XYZ file of N, CA and C in Angstrom:
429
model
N 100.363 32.929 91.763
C 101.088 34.092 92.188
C 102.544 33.975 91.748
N 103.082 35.045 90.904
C 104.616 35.022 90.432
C 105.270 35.353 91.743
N 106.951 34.225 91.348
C 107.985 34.441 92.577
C 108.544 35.511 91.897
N 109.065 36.484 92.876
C 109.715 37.805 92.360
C 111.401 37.471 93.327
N 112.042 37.617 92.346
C 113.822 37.184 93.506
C 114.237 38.423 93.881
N 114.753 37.829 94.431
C 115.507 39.103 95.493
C 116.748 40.469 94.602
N 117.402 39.192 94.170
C 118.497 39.520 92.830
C 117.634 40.245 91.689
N 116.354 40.188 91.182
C 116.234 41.414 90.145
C 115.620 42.287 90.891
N 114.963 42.173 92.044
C 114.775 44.028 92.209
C 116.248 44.448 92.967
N 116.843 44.394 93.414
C 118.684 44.828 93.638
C 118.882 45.237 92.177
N 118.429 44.496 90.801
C 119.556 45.411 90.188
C 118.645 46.394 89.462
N 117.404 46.321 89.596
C 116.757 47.381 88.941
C 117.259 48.790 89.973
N 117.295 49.243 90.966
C 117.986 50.490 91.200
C 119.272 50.875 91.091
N 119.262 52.013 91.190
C 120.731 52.646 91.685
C 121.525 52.245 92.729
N 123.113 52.146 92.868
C 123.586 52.041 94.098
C 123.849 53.738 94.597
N 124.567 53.484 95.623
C 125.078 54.699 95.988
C 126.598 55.763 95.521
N 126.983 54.385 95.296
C 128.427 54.847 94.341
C 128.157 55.320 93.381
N 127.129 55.133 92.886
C 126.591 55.676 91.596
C 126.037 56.778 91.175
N 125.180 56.965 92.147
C 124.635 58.322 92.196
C 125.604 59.242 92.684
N 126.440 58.694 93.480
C 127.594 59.932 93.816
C 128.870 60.241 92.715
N 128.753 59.572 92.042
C 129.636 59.532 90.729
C 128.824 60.512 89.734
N 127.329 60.607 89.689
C 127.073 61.310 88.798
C 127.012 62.522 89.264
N 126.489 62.804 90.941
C 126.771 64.142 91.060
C 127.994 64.994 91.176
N 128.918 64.183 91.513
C 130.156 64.788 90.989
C 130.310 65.009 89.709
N 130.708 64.603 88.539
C 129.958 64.555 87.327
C 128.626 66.036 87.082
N 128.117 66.186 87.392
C 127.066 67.016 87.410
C 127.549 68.329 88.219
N 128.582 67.899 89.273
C 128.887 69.281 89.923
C 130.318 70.082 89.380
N 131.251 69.104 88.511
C 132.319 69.128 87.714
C 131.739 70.159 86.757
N 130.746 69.759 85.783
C 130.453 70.598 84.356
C 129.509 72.220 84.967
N 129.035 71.887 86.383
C 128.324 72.992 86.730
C 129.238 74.256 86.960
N 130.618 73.575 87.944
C 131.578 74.068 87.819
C 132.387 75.272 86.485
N 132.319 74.557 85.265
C 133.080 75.007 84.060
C 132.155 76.281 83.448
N 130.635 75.190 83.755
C 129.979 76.414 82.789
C 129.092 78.092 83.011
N 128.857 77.536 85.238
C 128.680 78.448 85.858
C 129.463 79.903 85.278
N 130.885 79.960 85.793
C 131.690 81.344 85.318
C 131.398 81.570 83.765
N 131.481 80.712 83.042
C 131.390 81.291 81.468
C 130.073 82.344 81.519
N 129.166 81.167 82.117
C 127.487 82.213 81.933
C 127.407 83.416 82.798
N 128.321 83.581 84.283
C 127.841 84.440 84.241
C 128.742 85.884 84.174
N 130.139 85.769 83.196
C 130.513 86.446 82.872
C 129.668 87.054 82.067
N 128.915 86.473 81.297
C 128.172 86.999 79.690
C 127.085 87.777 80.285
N 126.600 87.187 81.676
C 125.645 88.437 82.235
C 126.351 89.865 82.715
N 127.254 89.723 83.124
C 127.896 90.755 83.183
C 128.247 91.660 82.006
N 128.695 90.809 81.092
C 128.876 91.878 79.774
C 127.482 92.318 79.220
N 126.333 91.305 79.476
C 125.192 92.049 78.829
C 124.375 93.167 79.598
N 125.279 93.398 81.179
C 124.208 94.126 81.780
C 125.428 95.782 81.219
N 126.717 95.243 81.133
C 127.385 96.706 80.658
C 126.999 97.176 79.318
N 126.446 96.294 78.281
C 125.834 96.545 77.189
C 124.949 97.294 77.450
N 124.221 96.932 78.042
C 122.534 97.465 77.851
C 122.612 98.821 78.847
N 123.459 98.943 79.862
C 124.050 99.884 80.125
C 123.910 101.112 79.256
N 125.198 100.712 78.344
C 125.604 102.051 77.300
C 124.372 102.382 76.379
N 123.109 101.513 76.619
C 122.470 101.364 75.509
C 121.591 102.688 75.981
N 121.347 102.183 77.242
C 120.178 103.197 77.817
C 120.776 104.642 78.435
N 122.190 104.905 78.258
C 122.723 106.063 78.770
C 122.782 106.505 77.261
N 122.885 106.008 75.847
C 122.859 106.759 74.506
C 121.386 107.378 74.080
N 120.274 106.603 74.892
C 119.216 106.727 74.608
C 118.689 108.003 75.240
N 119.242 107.799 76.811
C 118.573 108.580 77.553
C 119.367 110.526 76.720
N 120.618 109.998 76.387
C 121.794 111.374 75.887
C 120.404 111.897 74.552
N 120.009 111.031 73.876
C 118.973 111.461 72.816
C 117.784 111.979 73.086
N 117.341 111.682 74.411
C 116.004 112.764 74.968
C 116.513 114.280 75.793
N 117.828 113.701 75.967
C 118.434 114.866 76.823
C 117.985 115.934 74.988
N 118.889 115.486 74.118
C 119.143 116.355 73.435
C 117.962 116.604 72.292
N 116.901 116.249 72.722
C 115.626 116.222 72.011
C 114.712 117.542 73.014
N 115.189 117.491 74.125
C 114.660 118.385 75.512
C 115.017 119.357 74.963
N 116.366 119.981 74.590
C 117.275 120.816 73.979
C 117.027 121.891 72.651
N 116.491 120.592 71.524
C 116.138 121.293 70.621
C 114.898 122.066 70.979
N 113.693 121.636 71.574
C 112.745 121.725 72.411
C 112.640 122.926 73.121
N 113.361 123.059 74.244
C 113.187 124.289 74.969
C 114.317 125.141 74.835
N 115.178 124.869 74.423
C 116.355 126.082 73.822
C 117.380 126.077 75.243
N 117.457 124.996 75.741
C 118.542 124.780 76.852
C 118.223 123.040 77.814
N 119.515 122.939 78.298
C 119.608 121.747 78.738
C 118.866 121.345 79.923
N 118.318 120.733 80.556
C 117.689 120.347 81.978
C 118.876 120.781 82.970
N 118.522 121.561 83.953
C 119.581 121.941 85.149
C 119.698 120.620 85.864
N 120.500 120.274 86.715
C 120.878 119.269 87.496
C 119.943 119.640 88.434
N 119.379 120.032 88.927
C 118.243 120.637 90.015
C 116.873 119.423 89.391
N 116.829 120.010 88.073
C 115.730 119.677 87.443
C 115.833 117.699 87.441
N 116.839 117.892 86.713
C 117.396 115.913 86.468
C 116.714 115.759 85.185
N 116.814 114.312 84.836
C 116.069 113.954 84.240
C 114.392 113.517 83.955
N 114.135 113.883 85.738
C 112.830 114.270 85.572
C 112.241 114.868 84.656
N 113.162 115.679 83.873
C 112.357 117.228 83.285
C 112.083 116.110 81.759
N 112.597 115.080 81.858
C 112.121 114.275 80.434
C 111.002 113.730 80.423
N 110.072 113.553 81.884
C 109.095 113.152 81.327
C 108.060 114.334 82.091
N 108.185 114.921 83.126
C 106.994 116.053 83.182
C 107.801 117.394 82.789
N 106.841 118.633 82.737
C 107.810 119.654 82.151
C 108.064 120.688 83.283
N 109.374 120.850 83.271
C 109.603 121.842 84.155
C 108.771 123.330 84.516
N 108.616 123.850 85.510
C 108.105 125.356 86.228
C 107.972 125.975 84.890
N 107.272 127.150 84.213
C 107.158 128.058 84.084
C 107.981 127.833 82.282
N 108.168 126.291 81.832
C 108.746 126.256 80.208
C 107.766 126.079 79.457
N 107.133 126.975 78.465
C 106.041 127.044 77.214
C 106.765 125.953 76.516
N 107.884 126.018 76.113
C 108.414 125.358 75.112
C 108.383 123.686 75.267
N 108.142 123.273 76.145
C 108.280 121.892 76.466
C 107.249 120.818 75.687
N 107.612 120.133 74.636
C 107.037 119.210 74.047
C 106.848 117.899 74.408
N 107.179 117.381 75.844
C 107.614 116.092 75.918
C 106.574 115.313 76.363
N 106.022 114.362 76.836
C 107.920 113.684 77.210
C 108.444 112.982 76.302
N 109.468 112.759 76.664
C 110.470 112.702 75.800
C 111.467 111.162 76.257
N 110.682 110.476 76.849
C 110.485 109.119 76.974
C 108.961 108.357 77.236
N 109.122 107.399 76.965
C 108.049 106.442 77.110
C 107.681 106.117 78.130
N 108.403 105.497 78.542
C 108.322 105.386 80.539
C 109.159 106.275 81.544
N 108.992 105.682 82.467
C 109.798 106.426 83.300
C 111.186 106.342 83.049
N 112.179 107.285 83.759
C 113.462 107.420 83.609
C 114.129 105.513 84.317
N 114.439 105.219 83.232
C 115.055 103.731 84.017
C 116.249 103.779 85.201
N 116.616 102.890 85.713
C 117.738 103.103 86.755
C 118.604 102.133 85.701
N 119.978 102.357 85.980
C 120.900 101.179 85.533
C 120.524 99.695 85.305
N 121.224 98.910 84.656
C 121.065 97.653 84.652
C 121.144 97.225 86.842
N 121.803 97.595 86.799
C 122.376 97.299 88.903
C 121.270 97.816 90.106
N 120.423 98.869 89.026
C 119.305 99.439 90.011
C 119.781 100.485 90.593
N 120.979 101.067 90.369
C 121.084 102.709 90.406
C 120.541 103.292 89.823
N 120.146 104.793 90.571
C 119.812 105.622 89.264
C 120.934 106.450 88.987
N 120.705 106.983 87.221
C 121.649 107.664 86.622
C 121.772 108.467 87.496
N 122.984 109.411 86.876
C 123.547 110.627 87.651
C 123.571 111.356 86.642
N 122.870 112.693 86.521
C 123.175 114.016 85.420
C 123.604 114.618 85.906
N 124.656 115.639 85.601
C 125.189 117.149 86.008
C 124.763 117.598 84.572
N 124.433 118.749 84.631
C 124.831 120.338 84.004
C 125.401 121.077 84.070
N 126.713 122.026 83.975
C 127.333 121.178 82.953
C 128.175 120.298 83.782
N 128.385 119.736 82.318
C 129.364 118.678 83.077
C 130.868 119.170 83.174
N 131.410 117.700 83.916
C 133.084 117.531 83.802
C 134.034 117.304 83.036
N 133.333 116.485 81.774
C 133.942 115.839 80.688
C 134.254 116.507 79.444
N 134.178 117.360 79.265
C 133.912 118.329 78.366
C 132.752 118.180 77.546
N 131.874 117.800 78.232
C 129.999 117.999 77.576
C 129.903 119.284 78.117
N 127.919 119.351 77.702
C 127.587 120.569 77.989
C 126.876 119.974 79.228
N 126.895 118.254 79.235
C 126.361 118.135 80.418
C 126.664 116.168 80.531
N 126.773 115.747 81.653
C 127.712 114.387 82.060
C 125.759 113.508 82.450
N 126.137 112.128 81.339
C 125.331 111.536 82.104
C 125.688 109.947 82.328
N 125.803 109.969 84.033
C 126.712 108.465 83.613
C 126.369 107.441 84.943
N 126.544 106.045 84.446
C 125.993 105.490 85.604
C 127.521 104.380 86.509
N 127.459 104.442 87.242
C 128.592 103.966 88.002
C 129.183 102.397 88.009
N 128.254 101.750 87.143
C 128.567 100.505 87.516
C 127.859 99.451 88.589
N 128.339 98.578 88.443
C 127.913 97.285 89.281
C 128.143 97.941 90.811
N 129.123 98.504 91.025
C 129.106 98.730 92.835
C 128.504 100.138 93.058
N 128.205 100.882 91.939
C 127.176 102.304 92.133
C 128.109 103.141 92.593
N 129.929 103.207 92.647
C 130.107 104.373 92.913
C 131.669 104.927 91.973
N 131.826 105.954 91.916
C 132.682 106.637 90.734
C 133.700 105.660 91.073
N 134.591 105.082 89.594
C 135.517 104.918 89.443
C 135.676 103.369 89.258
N 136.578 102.422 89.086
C 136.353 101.204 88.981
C 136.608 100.532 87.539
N 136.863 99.472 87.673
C 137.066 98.545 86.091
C 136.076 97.665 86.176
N 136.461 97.190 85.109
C 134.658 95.815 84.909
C 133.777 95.796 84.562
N 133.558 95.005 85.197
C 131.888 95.580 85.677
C 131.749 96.735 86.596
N 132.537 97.217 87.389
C 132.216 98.261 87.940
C 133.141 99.410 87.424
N 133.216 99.870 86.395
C 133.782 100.488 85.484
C 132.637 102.010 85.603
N 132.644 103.157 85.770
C 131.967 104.085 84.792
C 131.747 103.649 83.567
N 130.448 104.550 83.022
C 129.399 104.324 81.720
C 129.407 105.706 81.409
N 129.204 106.308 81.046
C 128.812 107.828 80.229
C 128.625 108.268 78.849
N 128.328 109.227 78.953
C 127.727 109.678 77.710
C 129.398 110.890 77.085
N 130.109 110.302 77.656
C 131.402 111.008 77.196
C 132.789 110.183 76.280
């Protein structure tokens, strides 16, 4: 039967100073790189943002050529994917899926007409969902 000493299993583990050295260490770089990453989520959710308010402005104006006038604010953007009361002219839909909500999980906001000098405002509010704001919580529109 082998003698096993006391002195090599002590140094085969970790101490405690040690492991607390690395999680500091580990909580230092989590520190630096946390904010970098999740600024970049923030800029990619205002990206994709503008992406889907240019997209959605292109079915608006696909509705348009279509039935020979804009969706009423009554109507919304509903009218992009079933067709409104009593329109022959309606070819759509005129998206694939359903109307998306914001990157934040708002849904858009349409007027007819609009405020901006469109013939009609389509815009989503941002990270806190309500008019006005910088940032990330900046207005988005199609203006």
């Amino acid at each position: 039967m082998p003698t096993i000493s006391y002195r090599r299993i002590r140094e085969r583990g970790f101490t405690l100073l040690e492991l607390l050295v690395v999680m500091v260490i580990i909580g230092l770089l989590a520190g630096f790189v946390a904010p970098r990453y999740f600024s970049q989520v923030g800029k990619s959710q205002v990206k994709a943002a503008k992406a889907q308010v240019d997209a959605l402005d292109k079915a608006i104006e696909q509705f348009r050529l279509d039935v020979g006038r804009l969706p009423t604010t009554e109507e919304g953007l509903a009218a992009l994917n079933s067709a409104p009361a009593n329109e022959t002219n309606w070819a759509g839909p005129y998206l694939k899926k359903e109307v998306p909500k914001d990157p934040w999980g708002h849904p858009y906001v349409y007027l007819a007409p609009g405020t901006h000098s469109n013939d009609f405002d389509l815009v989503s509010y941002g990270k806190d969902g309500q008019p006005g704001g910088s940032g990330e919580n900046a207005d988005i529109g199609n203006w």
